PDB file of C-alpha atoms in Angstrom:
ATOM      1  CA  MET A   1      -7.271  -5.910  20.432  1.00  0.00           C
ATOM      2  CA  GLU A   2      -9.427  -2.853  21.196  1.00  0.00           C
ATOM      3  CA  PHE A   3     -10.469  -0.948  18.076  1.00  0.00           C
ATOM      4  CA  ASN A   4      -8.861   2.314  19.241  1.00  0.00           C
ATOM      5  CA  ASP A   5      -5.569   0.461  19.741  1.00  0.00           C
ATOM      6  CA  VAL A   6      -5.789  -1.024  16.252  1.00  0.00           C
ATOM      7  CA  TYR A   7      -6.643   2.300  14.642  1.00  0.00           C
ATOM      8  CA  ASN A   8      -3.934   4.207  16.486  1.00  0.00           C
ATOM      9  CA  GLN A   9      -1.359   1.667  15.315  1.00  0.00           C
ATOM     10  CA  GLU A  10      -2.230   2.166  11.660  1.00  0.00           C
ATOM     11  CA  ARG A  11       1.156   3.409  10.561  1.00  0.00           C
ATOM     12  CA  VAL A  12       3.075   2.125   7.568  1.00  0.00           C
ATOM     13  CA  THR A  13       6.208   0.019   7.926  1.00  0.00           C
ATOM     14  CA  ARG A  14       9.022   0.923   5.564  1.00  0.00           C
ATOM     15  CA  LYS A  15      11.170  -2.095   6.379  1.00  0.00           C
ATOM     16  CA  PHE A  16      10.014  -5.543   7.414  1.00  0.00           C
ATOM     17  CA  THR A  17      12.009  -8.319   9.054  1.00  0.00           C
ATOM     18  CA  ASN A  18      12.695 -11.556   7.154  1.00  0.00           C
ATOM     19  CA  ARG A  19       9.991 -13.343   9.141  1.00  0.00           C
ATOM     20  CA  LYS A  20       7.100 -14.605   7.037  1.00  0.00           C
ATOM     21  CA  VAL A  21       3.458 -14.478   8.060  1.00  0.00           C
ATOM     22  CA  ASN A  22       1.552 -17.717   8.512  1.00  0.00           C
ATOM     23  CA  GLU A  23      -0.327 -18.445   5.267  1.00  0.00           C
ATOM     24  CA  LYS A  24      -3.513 -19.521   7.061  1.00  0.00           C
ATOM     25  CA  LEU A  25      -3.539 -16.287   9.044  1.00  0.00           C
ATOM     26  CA  LEU A  26      -3.200 -14.223   5.862  1.00  0.00           C
ATOM     27  CA  ALA A  27      -6.039 -16.164   4.253  1.00  0.00           C
ATOM     28  CA  LYS A  28      -8.190 -15.565   7.346  1.00  0.00           C
ATOM     29  CA  ILE A  29      -7.546 -11.810   7.144  1.00  0.00           C
ATOM     30  CA  ILE A  30      -8.443 -11.628   3.445  1.00  0.00           C
ATOM     31  CA  GLU A  31     -11.575 -13.711   3.959  1.00  0.00           C
ATOM     32  CA  ARG A  32     -12.796 -11.468   6.783  1.00  0.00           C
ATOM     33  CA  ALA A  33     -12.096  -8.374   4.650  1.00  0.00           C
ATOM     34  CA  GLN A  34     -14.700  -9.657   2.204  1.00  0.00           C
ATOM     35  CA  GLN A  35     -17.320  -8.164   4.537  1.00  0.00           C
ATOM     36  CA  SER A  36     -16.317  -4.738   3.163  1.00  0.00           C
ATOM     37  CA  PRO A  37     -19.168  -2.834   1.477  1.00  0.00           C
ATOM     38  CA  SER A  38     -19.140  -2.155  -2.261  1.00  0.00           C
ATOM     39  CA  LEU A  39     -21.386  -0.544  -4.858  1.00  0.00           C
ATOM     40  CA  LEU A  40     -24.488  -2.732  -5.178  1.00  0.00           C
ATOM     41  CA  ASN A  41     -22.457  -5.494  -3.490  1.00  0.00           C
ATOM     42  CA  SER A  42     -20.407  -5.805  -6.697  1.00  0.00           C
ATOM     43  CA  GLN A  43     -17.283  -6.936  -4.761  1.00  0.00           C
ATOM     44  CA  PRO A  44     -15.005  -6.138  -7.715  1.00  0.00           C
ATOM     45  CA  TRP A  45     -11.743  -7.065  -5.981  1.00  0.00           C
ATOM     46  CA  LYS A  46      -9.431 -10.047  -6.215  1.00  0.00           C
ATOM     47  CA  VAL A  47      -6.294 -10.723  -4.172  1.00  0.00           C
ATOM     48  CA  TYR A  48      -3.087 -12.370  -5.349  1.00  0.00           C
ATOM     49  CA  LEU A  49      -0.698 -13.091  -2.479  1.00  0.00           C
ATOM     50  CA  LEU A  50       2.915 -13.306  -3.570  1.00  0.00           C
ATOM     51  CA  ALA A  51       5.580 -14.874  -1.361  1.00  0.00           C
ATOM     52  CA  GLY A  52       8.658 -17.068  -1.474  1.00  0.00           C
ATOM     53  CA  GLU A  53      10.601 -17.560  -4.690  1.00  0.00           C
ATOM     54  CA  ALA A  54       7.972 -15.902  -6.890  1.00  0.00           C
ATOM     55  CA  LEU A  55       8.204 -12.705  -4.829  1.00  0.00           C
ATOM     56  CA  ASN A  56      12.005 -12.814  -4.809  1.00  0.00           C
ATOM     57  CA  GLU A  57      12.076 -13.070  -8.603  1.00  0.00           C
ATOM     58  CA  LEU A  58       9.636 -10.179  -8.936  1.00  0.00           C
ATOM     59  CA  LYS A  59      11.835  -8.026  -6.689  1.00  0.00           C
ATOM     60  CA  LYS A  60      14.887  -8.786  -8.841  1.00  0.00           C
ATOM     61  CA  GLU A  61      13.123  -7.812 -12.053  1.00  0.00           C
ATOM     62  CA  VAL A  62      11.667  -4.649 -10.546  1.00  0.00           C
ATOM     63  CA  LYS A  63      15.134  -3.640  -9.332  1.00  0.00           C
ATOM     64  CA  LYS A  64      16.437  -4.048 -12.892  1.00  0.00           C
ATOM     65  CA  GLN A  65      13.710  -1.680 -14.124  1.00  0.00           C
ATOM     66  CA  ILE A  66      14.605   0.876 -11.478  1.00  0.00           C
ATOM     67  CA  ASP A  67      18.333   0.626 -12.202  1.00  0.00           C
ATOM     68  CA  ALA A  68      17.589   1.104 -15.906  1.00  0.00           C
ATOM     69  CA  SER A  69      15.544   4.242 -15.074  1.00  0.00           C
ATOM     70  CA  VAL A  70      12.402   2.793 -16.624  1.00  0.00           C
ATOM     71  CA  ASP A  71       9.512   5.132 -15.829  1.00  0.00           C
ATOM     72  CA  PRO A  72       6.730   3.707 -13.661  1.00  0.00           C
ATOM     73  CA  HIS A  73       3.552   2.969 -15.583  1.00  0.00           C
ATOM     74  CA  GLU A  74       0.910   1.833 -13.119  1.00  0.00           C
ATOM     75  CA  ASP A  75      -2.343   0.449 -14.494  1.00  0.00           C
ATOM     76  CA  PHE A  76      -4.370   3.087 -12.671  1.00  0.00           C
ATOM     77  CA  ALA A  77      -2.368   5.829 -14.387  1.00  0.00           C
ATOM     78  CA  LYS A  78      -4.090   4.765 -17.609  1.00  0.00           C
ATOM     79  CA  MET A  79      -7.526   4.768 -15.992  1.00  0.00           C
ATOM     80  CA  LEU A  80      -7.406   7.906 -13.856  1.00  0.00           C
ATOM     81  CA  SER A  81      -5.866  11.346 -14.217  1.00  0.00           C
ATOM     82  CA  LEU A  82      -2.725  11.893 -12.159  1.00  0.00           C
ATOM     83  CA  ASN A  83      -2.967  15.671 -12.348  1.00  0.00           C
ATOM     84  CA  TRP A  84      -3.286  16.966  -8.809  1.00  0.00           C
ATOM     85  CA  GLU A  85      -5.481  19.910  -7.894  1.00  0.00           C
ATOM     86  CA  SER A  86      -3.930  22.636  -5.756  1.00  0.00           C
ATOM     87  CA  PHE A  87      -5.270  21.338  -2.411  1.00  0.00           C
ATOM     88  CA  PRO A  88      -3.629  17.856  -2.518  1.00  0.00           C
ATOM     89  CA  SER A  89      -0.564  19.325  -4.270  1.00  0.00           C
ATOM     90  CA  GLN A  90      -0.013  21.712  -1.385  1.00  0.00           C
ATOM     91  CA  ASN A  91      -0.509  18.862   1.080  1.00  0.00           C
ATOM     92  CA  LEU A  92       2.131  16.773  -0.704  1.00  0.00           C
ATOM     93  CA  ALA A  93       4.582  19.639  -0.513  1.00  0.00           C
ATOM     94  CA  ALA A  94       3.898  20.292   3.166  1.00  0.00           C
ATOM     95  CA  VAL A  95       3.240  16.888   4.719  1.00  0.00           C
ATOM     96  CA  GLY A  96       3.935  14.341   1.963  1.00  0.00           C
ATOM     97  CA  ALA A  97       5.282  10.919   2.940  1.00  0.00           C
ATOM     98  CA  SER A  98       8.836  11.734   1.814  1.00  0.00           C
ATOM     99  CA  GLN A  99       9.034  15.177   3.418  1.00  0.00           C
ATOM    100  CA  PRO A 100      10.186  14.119   6.921  1.00  0.00           C
ATOM    101  CA  TYR A 101      13.080  12.206   5.332  1.00  0.00           C
ATOM    102  CA  PHE A 102      13.914  15.169   3.113  1.00  0.00           C
ATOM    103  CA  PHE A 103      13.979  17.590   6.041  1.00  0.00           C
ATOM    104  CA  HIS A 104      16.248  15.233   8.004  1.00  0.00           C
ATOM    105  CA  ASN A 105      18.572  14.809   4.995  1.00  0.00           C
ATOM    106  CA  LYS A 106      17.647  11.130   4.877  1.00  0.00           C
ATOM    107  CA  ILE A 107      15.755  10.910   1.598  1.00  0.00           C
ATOM    108  CA  GLU A 108      17.918   7.916   0.619  1.00  0.00           C
ATOM    109  CA  LEU A 109      16.237   5.888   3.390  1.00  0.00           C
ATOM    110  CA  PHE A 110      12.845   6.578   1.833  1.00  0.00           C
ATOM    111  CA  GLU A 111      14.036   5.755  -1.686  1.00  0.00           C
ATOM    112  CA  ASP A 112      15.901   2.583  -0.705  1.00  0.00           C
ATOM    113  CA  SER A 113      12.904   1.191   1.149  1.00  0.00           C
ATOM    114  CA  ASN A 114      10.674   1.788  -1.876  1.00  0.00           C
ATOM    115  CA  ASN A 115      13.184   0.291  -4.285  1.00  0.00           C
ATOM    116  CA  THR A 116      13.479  -2.924  -2.251  1.00  0.00           C
ATOM    117  CA  MET A 117       9.726  -3.327  -1.750  1.00  0.00           C
ATOM    118  CA  PHE A 118      10.274  -2.667   1.946  1.00  0.00           C
ATOM    119  CA  ASN A 119      11.791  -6.138   2.374  1.00  0.00           C
ATOM    120  CA  ALA A 120       8.218  -7.438   2.561  1.00  0.00           C
ATOM    121  CA  GLN A 121       8.087 -11.236   2.706  1.00  0.00           C
ATOM    122  CA  ASP A 122       4.402 -11.328   1.759  1.00  0.00           C
ATOM    123  CA  ILE A 123       2.683  -8.896  -0.607  1.00  0.00           C
ATOM    124  CA  ALA A 124      -1.021  -8.831  -1.433  1.00  0.00           C
ATOM    125  CA  PHE A 125      -1.680  -7.495  -4.932  1.00  0.00           C
ATOM    126  CA  LEU A 126      -5.233  -6.223  -5.348  1.00  0.00           C
ATOM    127  CA  THR A 127      -7.023  -6.043  -8.684  1.00  0.00           C
ATOM    128  CA  ILE A 128     -10.298  -4.967 -10.220  1.00  0.00           C
ATOM    129  CA  PRO A 129     -11.586  -5.779 -13.740  1.00  0.00           C
ATOM    130  CA  LYS A 130     -10.345  -3.519 -16.530  1.00  0.00           C
ATOM    131  CA  ALA A 131     -13.966  -2.911 -17.454  1.00  0.00           C
ATOM    132  CA  SER A 132     -14.813  -1.181 -14.177  1.00  0.00           C
ATOM    133  CA  PRO A 133     -16.561   2.064 -13.244  1.00  0.00           C
ATOM    134  CA  ALA A 134     -14.488   4.564 -11.297  1.00  0.00           C
ATOM    135  CA  TRP A 135     -16.584   3.655  -8.268  1.00  0.00           C
ATOM    136  CA  SER A 136     -14.815   0.276  -8.110  1.00  0.00           C
ATOM    137  CA  VAL A 137     -11.595   2.110  -7.265  1.00  0.00           C
ATOM    138  CA  TYR A 138     -13.357   3.494  -4.193  1.00  0.00           C
ATOM    139  CA  ASP A 139     -14.561  -0.027  -3.327  1.00  0.00           C
ATOM    140  CA  LEU A 140     -11.014  -1.326  -3.638  1.00  0.00           C
ATOM    141  CA  GLY A 141      -9.876   1.352  -1.196  1.00  0.00           C
ATOM    142  CA  ILE A 142     -12.461   0.233   1.367  1.00  0.00           C
ATOM    143  CA  PHE A 143     -11.405  -3.389   0.916  1.00  0.00           C
ATOM    144  CA  SER A 144      -7.731  -2.422   1.312  1.00  0.00           C
ATOM    145  CA  GLN A 145      -8.457  -0.560   4.548  1.00  0.00           C
ATOM    146  CA  SER A 146     -10.294  -3.596   5.904  1.00  0.00           C
ATOM    147  CA  ILE A 147      -7.309  -5.824   5.140  1.00  0.00           C
ATOM    148  CA  MET A 148      -4.915  -3.439   6.868  1.00  0.00           C
ATOM    149  CA  LEU A 149      -6.981  -2.980  10.028  1.00  0.00           C
ATOM    150  CA  LEU A 150      -7.562  -6.725  10.315  1.00  0.00           C
ATOM    151  CA  ALA A 151      -3.839  -7.360   9.841  1.00  0.00           C
ATOM    152  CA  ILE A 152      -2.893  -4.863  12.545  1.00  0.00           C
ATOM    153  CA  ASN A 153      -5.399  -6.535  14.862  1.00  0.00           C
ATOM    154  CA  GLU A 154      -3.397  -9.752  14.394  1.00  0.00           C
ATOM    155  CA  GLY A 155      -0.100  -8.028  15.195  1.00  0.00           C
ATOM    156  CA  ILE A 156       0.965  -7.762  11.545  1.00  0.00           C
ATOM    157  CA  ALA A 157       2.560  -4.595  10.159  1.00  0.00           C
ATOM    158  CA  ILE A 158       1.382  -3.139   6.870  1.00  0.00           C
ATOM    159  CA  MET A 159       2.694  -1.119   3.933  1.00  0.00           C
ATOM    160  CA  PRO A 160       0.264  -0.037   1.187  1.00  0.00           C
ATOM    161  CA  ALA A 161       2.295   1.371  -1.701  1.00  0.00           C
ATOM    162  CA  HIS A 162       1.678   2.227  -5.333  1.00  0.00           C
ATOM    163  CA  SER A 163       5.443   1.860  -5.907  1.00  0.00           C
ATOM    164  CA  MET A 164       5.015  -1.919  -5.722  1.00  0.00           C
ATOM    165  CA  VAL A 165       2.698  -1.834  -8.752  1.00  0.00           C
ATOM    166  CA  SER A 166       4.851   0.518 -10.834  1.00  0.00           C
ATOM    167  CA  TYR A 167       5.570  -2.245 -13.360  1.00  0.00           C
ATOM    168  CA  PRO A 168       2.244  -4.109 -13.667  1.00  0.00           C
ATOM    169  CA  GLU A 169       3.419  -6.405 -16.457  1.00  0.00           C
ATOM    170  CA  LEU A 170       5.940  -7.911 -14.035  1.00  0.00           C
ATOM    171  CA  VAL A 171       3.344  -8.271 -11.284  1.00  0.00           C
ATOM    172  CA  ARG A 172       1.072 -10.063 -13.773  1.00  0.00           C
ATOM    173  CA  LYS A 173       3.902 -12.368 -14.780  1.00  0.00           C
ATOM    174  CA  TYR A 174       4.791 -13.558 -11.291  1.00  0.00           C
ATOM    175  CA  ALA A 175       1.372 -13.356  -9.628  1.00  0.00           C
ATOM    176  CA  LYS A 176      -0.307 -14.990 -12.654  1.00  0.00           C
ATOM    177  CA  ILE A 177      -2.846 -12.179 -12.991  1.00  0.00           C
ATOM    178  CA  PRO A 178      -5.016 -12.233 -16.149  1.00  0.00           C
ATOM    179  CA  ASN A 179      -4.684  -9.388 -18.629  1.00  0.00           C
ATOM    180  CA  ASP A 180      -8.310  -8.363 -18.150  1.00  0.00           C
ATOM    181  CA  GLU A 181      -7.620  -7.214 -14.568  1.00  0.00           C
ATOM    182  CA  LEU A 182      -6.081  -3.919 -13.419  1.00  0.00           C
ATOM    183  CA  VAL A 183      -3.334  -4.179 -10.825  1.00  0.00           C
ATOM    184  CA  GLY A 184      -4.559  -1.456  -8.511  1.00  0.00           C
ATOM    185  CA  MET A 185      -2.704  -1.654  -5.222  1.00  0.00           C
ATOM    186  CA  ALA A 186      -0.199  -3.690  -3.228  1.00  0.00           C
ATOM    187  CA  ILE A 187      -0.024  -4.158   0.526  1.00  0.00           C
ATOM    188  CA  GLY A 188       3.151  -5.444   2.159  1.00  0.00           C
ATOM    189  CA  LEU A 189       2.379  -7.619   5.184  1.00  0.00           C
ATOM    190  CA  GLY A 190       4.807  -8.797   7.832  1.00  0.00           C
ATOM    191  CA  TYR A 191       6.656  -7.813  10.968  1.00  0.00           C
ATOM    192  CA  GLN A 192       8.283  -4.442  11.486  1.00  0.00           C
ATOM    193  CA  ASP A 193      12.059  -4.237  11.701  1.00  0.00           C
ATOM    194  CA  LYS A 194      12.220  -2.104  14.839  1.00  0.00           C
ATOM    195  CA  SER A 195      15.971  -1.633  14.502  1.00  0.00           C
ATOM    196  CA  ALA A 196      15.699  -0.029  11.032  1.00  0.00           C
ATOM    197  CA  GLU A 197      16.236   3.718  10.996  1.00  0.00           C
ATOM    198  CA  VAL A 198      13.672   4.152   8.240  1.00  0.00           C
ATOM    199  CA  ASN A 199      10.972   3.051  10.722  1.00  0.00           C
ATOM    200  CA  ASP A 200      11.866   5.707  13.305  1.00  0.00           C
ATOM    201  CA  PRO A 201       8.611   7.402  14.478  1.00  0.00           C
ATOM    202  CA  LYS A 202      10.153  10.817  13.817  1.00  0.00           C
ATOM    203  CA  TYR A 203       9.581  10.164  10.105  1.00  0.00           C
ATOM    204  CA  ILE A 204       5.821   9.717  10.476  1.00  0.00           C
ATOM    205  CA  PRO A 205       4.303  12.568   8.436  1.00  0.00           C
ATOM    206  CA  ALA A 206       1.875  14.956  10.089  1.00  0.00           C
ATOM    207  CA  ARG A 207      -1.819  15.130   9.295  1.00  0.00           C
ATOM    208  CA  LEU A 208      -3.549  18.303   8.232  1.00  0.00           C
ATOM    209  CA  PRO A 209      -5.313  20.410  10.855  1.00  0.00           C
ATOM    210  CA  PHE A 210      -8.828  19.019  11.274  1.00  0.00           C
ATOM    211  CA  LYS A 211     -10.432  22.357  10.392  1.00  0.00           C
ATOM    212  CA  LYS A 212      -8.873  22.172   6.929  1.00  0.00           C
ATOM    213  CA  ILE A 213     -10.785  19.064   5.953  1.00  0.00           C
ATOM    214  CA  TYR A 214     -14.042  19.306   7.909  1.00  0.00           C
ATOM    215  CA  LYS A 215     -17.100  21.501   7.518  1.00  0.00           C
ATOM    216  CA  ILE A 216     -20.545  21.183   9.022  1.00  0.00           C
ATOM    217  CA  ILE A 217     -23.465  22.889   7.309  1.00  0.00           C
ATOM    218  CA  LYS A 218     -26.805  23.326   9.109  1.00  0.00           C
TER     219      LYS A 218
END
């Protein structure tokens, strides 16, 4: 696929079909993503791919937490401040991911998709060591982007979401992740359910005007 086609298709999928992705193809994507740059070539990331019965059991336990109104407690919330400055706060209010659903009186679509882990049949959980500099978070972001672009190039839809790591102790339990690793991000991988209303393009949030984020100084 041409790069521009891949990049232009980088839109999240909020509901996947029940079709699973070939395991060898997923492994190929992750292996190629290892070419991603990192600070001093530290390559701090690890990937735990959850599928099948293990993923189904994780979904059940996460749903119990949600139904019991247990507050999310992501690993990164302990490592990094979650206090937003005014610029990103204003962006969230104006063009945040949930806003198109809110304005169409369809916020329940957004919430239901999050609460069911988007019906993803394969989820890649990404970690870095607990003893990591903040720079490793940036490296993990680069690695995540590589995975997503490579997946799209193979015709696979993607959904990166912090909501899938809201209860890291459960992710550790089912993905067999050691306690000395931070569960940083999850990426749902699969095939988009094109009949699902939640995936309607009208809910794709807008991007900020280019002039708001770009300055050139000579």
